[in-house]
XYZ file of N, CA and C in Angstrom:
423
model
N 98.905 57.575 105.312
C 97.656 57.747 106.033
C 96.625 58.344 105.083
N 95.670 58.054 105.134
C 94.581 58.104 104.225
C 93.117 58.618 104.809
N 92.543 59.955 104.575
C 91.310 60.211 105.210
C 90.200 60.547 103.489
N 89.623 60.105 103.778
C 88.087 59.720 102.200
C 86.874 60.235 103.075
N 86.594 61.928 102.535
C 84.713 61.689 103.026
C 84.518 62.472 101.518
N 83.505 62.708 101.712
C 82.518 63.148 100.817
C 82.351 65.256 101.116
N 82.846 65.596 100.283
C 82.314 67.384 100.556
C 81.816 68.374 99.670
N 81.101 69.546 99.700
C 80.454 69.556 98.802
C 81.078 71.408 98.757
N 81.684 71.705 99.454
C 82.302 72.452 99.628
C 84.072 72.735 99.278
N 84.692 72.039 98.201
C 86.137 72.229 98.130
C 86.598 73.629 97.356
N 88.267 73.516 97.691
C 88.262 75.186 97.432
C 87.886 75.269 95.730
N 88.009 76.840 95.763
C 87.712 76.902 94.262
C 87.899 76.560 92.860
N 89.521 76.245 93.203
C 90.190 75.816 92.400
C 89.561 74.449 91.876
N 89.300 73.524 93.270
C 89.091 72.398 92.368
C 87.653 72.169 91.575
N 86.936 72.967 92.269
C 85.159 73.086 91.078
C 85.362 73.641 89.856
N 86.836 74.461 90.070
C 86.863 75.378 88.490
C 87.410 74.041 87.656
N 88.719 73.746 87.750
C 89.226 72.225 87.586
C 88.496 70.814 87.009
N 87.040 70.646 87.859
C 86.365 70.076 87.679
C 85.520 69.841 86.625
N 85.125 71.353 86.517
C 83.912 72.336 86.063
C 82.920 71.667 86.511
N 82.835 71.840 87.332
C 81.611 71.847 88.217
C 80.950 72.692 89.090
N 80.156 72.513 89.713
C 79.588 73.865 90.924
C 79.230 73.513 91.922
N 79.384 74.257 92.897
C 79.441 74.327 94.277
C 78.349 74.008 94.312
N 78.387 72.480 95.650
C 77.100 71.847 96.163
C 76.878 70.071 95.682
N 78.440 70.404 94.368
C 78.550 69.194 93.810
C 79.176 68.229 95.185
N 78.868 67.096 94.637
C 79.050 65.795 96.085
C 80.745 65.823 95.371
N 81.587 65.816 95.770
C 82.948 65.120 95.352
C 84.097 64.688 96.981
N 84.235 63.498 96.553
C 85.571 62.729 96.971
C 86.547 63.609 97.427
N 86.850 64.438 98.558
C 88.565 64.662 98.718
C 89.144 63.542 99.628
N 90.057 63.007 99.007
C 90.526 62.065 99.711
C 92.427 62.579 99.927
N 92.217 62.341 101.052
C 93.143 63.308 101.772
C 94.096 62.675 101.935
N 95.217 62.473 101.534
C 96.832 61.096 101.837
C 97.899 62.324 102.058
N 98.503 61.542 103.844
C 99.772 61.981 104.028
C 100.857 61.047 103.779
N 101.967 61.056 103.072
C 102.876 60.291 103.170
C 104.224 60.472 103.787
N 104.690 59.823 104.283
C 105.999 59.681 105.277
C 107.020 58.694 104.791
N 107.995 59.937 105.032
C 109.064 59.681 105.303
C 110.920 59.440 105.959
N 110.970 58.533 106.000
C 111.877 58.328 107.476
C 111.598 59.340 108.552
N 109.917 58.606 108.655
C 109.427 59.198 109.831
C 108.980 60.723 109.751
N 108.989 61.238 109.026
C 108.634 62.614 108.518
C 107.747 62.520 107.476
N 106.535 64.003 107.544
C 105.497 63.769 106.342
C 106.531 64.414 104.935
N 106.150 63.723 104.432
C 106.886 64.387 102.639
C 105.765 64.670 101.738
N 104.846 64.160 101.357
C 103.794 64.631 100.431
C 102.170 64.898 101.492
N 101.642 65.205 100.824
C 100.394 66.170 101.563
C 99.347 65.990 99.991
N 98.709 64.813 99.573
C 98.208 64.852 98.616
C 96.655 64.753 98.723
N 95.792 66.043 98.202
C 94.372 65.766 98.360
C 93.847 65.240 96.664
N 93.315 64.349 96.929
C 92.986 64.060 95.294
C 91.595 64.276 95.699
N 90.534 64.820 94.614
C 89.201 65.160 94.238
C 89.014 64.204 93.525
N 87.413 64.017 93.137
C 86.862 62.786 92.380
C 85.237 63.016 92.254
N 84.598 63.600 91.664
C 83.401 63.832 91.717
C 82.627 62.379 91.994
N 81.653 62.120 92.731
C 80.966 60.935 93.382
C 80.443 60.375 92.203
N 79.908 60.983 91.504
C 79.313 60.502 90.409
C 79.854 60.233 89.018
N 80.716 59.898 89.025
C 81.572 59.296 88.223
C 82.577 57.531 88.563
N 82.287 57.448 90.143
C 82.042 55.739 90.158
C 80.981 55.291 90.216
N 81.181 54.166 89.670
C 80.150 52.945 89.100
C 79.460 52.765 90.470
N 79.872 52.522 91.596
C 79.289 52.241 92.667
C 79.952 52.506 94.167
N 79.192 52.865 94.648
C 80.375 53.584 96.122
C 81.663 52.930 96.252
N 82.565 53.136 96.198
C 83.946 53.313 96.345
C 83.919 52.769 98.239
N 84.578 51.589 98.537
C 85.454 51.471 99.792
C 86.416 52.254 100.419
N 86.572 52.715 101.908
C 87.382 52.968 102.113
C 88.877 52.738 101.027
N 89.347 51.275 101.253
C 90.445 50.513 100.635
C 90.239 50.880 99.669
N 89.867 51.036 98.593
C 89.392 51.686 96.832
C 90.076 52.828 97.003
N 89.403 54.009 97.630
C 89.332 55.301 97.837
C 91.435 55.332 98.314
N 91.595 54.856 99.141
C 92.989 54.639 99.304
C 94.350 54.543 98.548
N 93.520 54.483 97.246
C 94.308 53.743 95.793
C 94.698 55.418 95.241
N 95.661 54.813 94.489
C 95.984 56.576 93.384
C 95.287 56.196 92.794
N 94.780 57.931 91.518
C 93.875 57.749 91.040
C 94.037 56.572 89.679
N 95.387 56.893 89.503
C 95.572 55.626 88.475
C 95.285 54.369 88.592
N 95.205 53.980 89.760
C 94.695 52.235 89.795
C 93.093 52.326 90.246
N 92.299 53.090 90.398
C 90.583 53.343 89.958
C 89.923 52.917 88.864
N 90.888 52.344 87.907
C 90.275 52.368 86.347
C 88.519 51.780 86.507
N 88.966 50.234 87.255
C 87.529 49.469 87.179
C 86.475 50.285 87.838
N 86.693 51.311 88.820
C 85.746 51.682 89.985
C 84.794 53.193 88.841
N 85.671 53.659 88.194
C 85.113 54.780 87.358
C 84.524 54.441 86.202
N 83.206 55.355 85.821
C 82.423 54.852 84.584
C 83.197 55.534 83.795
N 83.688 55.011 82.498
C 84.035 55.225 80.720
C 85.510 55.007 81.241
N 85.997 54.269 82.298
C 87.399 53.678 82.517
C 88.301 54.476 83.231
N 89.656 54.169 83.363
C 90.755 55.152 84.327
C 91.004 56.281 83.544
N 92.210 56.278 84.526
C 92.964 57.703 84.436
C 94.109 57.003 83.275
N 94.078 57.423 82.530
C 94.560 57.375 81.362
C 96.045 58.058 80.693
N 96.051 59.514 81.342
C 97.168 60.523 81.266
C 96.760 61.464 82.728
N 97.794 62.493 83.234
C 98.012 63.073 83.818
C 98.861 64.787 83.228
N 98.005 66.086 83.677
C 98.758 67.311 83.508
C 99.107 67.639 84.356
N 100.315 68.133 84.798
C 100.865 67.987 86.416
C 101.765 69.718 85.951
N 101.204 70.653 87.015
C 102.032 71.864 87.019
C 102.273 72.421 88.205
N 103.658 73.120 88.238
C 104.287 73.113 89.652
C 104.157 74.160 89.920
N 103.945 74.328 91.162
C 103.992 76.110 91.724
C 104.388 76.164 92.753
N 105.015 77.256 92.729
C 105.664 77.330 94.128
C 104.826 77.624 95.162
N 104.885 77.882 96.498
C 103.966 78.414 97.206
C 104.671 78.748 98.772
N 103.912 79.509 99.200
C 104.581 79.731 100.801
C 103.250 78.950 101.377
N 104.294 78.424 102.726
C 103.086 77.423 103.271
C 102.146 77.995 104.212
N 100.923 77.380 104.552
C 99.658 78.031 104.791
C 99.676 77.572 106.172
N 98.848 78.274 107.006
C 98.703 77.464 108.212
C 98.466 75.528 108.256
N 97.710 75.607 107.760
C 97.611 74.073 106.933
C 98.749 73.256 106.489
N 99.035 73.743 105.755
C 100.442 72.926 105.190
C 101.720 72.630 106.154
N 101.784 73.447 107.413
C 102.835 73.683 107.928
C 102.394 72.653 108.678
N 101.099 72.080 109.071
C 100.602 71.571 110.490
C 100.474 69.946 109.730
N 100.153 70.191 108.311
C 100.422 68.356 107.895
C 101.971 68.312 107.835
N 102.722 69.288 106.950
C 104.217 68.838 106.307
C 104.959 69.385 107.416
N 105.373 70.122 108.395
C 105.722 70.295 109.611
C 106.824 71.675 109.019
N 106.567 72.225 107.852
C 107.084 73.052 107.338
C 106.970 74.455 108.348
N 107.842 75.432 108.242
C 107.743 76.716 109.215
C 107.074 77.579 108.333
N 106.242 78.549 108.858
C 105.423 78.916 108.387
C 106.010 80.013 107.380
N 105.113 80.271 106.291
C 105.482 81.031 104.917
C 106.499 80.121 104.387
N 107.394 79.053 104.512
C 108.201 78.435 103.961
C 107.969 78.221 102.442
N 108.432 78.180 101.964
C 108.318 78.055 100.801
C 108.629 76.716 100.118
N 107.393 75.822 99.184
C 107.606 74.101 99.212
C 106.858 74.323 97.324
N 106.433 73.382 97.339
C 106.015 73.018 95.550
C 104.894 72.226 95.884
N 103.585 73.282 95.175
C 102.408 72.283 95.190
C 102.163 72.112 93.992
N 101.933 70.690 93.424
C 101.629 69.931 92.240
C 99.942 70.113 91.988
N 99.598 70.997 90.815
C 98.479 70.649 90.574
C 98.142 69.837 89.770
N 97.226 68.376 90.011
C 97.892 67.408 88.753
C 95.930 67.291 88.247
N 96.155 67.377 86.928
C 94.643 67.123 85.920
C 94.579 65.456 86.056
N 93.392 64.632 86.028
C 93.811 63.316 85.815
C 92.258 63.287 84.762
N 92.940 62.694 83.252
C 92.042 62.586 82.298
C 91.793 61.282 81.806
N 90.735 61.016 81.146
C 90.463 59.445 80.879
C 91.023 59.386 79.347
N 90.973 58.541 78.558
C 91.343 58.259 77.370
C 90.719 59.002 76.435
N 89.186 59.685 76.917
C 88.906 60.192 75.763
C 89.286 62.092 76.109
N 89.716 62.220 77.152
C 90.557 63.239 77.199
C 89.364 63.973 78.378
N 88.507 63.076 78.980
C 88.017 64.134 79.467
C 88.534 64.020 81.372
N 87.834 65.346 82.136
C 88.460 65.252 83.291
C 88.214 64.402 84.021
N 88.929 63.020 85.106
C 88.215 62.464 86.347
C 88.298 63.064 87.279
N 89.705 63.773 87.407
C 89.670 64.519 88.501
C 91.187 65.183 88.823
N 91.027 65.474 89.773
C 92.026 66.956 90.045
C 92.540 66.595 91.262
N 93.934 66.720 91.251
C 94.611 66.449 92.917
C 95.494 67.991 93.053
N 95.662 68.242 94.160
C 96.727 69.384 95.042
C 97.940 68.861 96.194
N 98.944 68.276 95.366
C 99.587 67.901 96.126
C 100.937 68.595 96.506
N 100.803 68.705 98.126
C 101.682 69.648 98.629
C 103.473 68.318 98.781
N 104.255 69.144 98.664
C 105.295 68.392 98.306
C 106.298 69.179 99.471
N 107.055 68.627 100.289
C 108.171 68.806 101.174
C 109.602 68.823 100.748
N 110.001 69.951 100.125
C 110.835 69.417 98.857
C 112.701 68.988 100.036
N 111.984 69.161 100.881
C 113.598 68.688 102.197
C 113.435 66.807 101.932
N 112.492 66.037 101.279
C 112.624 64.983 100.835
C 112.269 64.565 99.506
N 111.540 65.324 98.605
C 111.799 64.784 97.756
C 112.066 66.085 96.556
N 112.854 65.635 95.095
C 113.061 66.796 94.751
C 112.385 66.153 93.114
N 112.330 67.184 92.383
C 111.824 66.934 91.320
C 113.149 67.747 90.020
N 113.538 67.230 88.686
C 114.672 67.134 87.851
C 113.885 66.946 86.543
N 114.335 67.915 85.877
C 113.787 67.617 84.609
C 115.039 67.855 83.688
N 115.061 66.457 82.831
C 115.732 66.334 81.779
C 116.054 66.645 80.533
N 116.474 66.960 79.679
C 116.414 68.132 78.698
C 117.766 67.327 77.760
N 117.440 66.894 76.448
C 118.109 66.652 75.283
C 117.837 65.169 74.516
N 118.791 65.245 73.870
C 118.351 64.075 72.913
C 119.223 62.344 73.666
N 118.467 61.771 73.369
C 119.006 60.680 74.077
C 119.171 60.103 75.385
């Protein structure tokens, strides 16, 4: 499920993220995803307005930021910095991911940069870790 408006107001994090300032027009485009019938991710991706070529569609806006390439001026998302934090869940989080409250889940803060390294934009994605888990691999081969 997919909600796209326009706000000029997001939390702080993501204007710092951005570097931008409050009052700036940016994209939160808001995706719940489900699974077996349950929400599992809670992903808001940011996108400052002025950085597509031309208003963005619903259906566009719907897309990860990685498949945007054509819709953004100086091209896509190119690489991704993705860091995990833990978090206890917020009134918010509990009421998209159906988590009990203070629970404790993993929100992904992910950078999304273009080729020449600079920012497009910034997502906060809340993660339900009762479906999905994250493993990191470690050695040679």
């Amino acid at each position: 499920r997919t909600n796209a408006r326009v706000t000029t107001t997001p939390p702080a994090e993501v204007l710092k993220a951005l570097d931008t300032e409050k009052g700036t027009p940016i994209y939160a485009i808001d995706r719940l995803f489900i699974a077996s019938g349950k929400p599992a991710i809670w992903a808001i991706n940011y996108i400052r307005t002025d950085l597509f070529a031309e208003p963005p569609t619903e259906d566009q806006l719907a897309q990860s930021p990685f498949d945007m390439g054509d819709l953004l001026i100086g091209g896509g998302v190119d690489q991704a910095l993705v860091e995990l934090v833990p978090r206890k869940a917020t009134k918010e989080v509990v009421k998209q991911l159906g988590l009990k409250p203070a629970e404790a889940y993993l929100l992904l803060k992910e950078f999304h940069f273009s080729e020449a390294g600079e920012v497009l934009g910034f997502s906060l994605i809340h993660v339900n870790d009762h479906f999905v888990r994250f493993r990191l691999h470690r050695g040679g081969r």
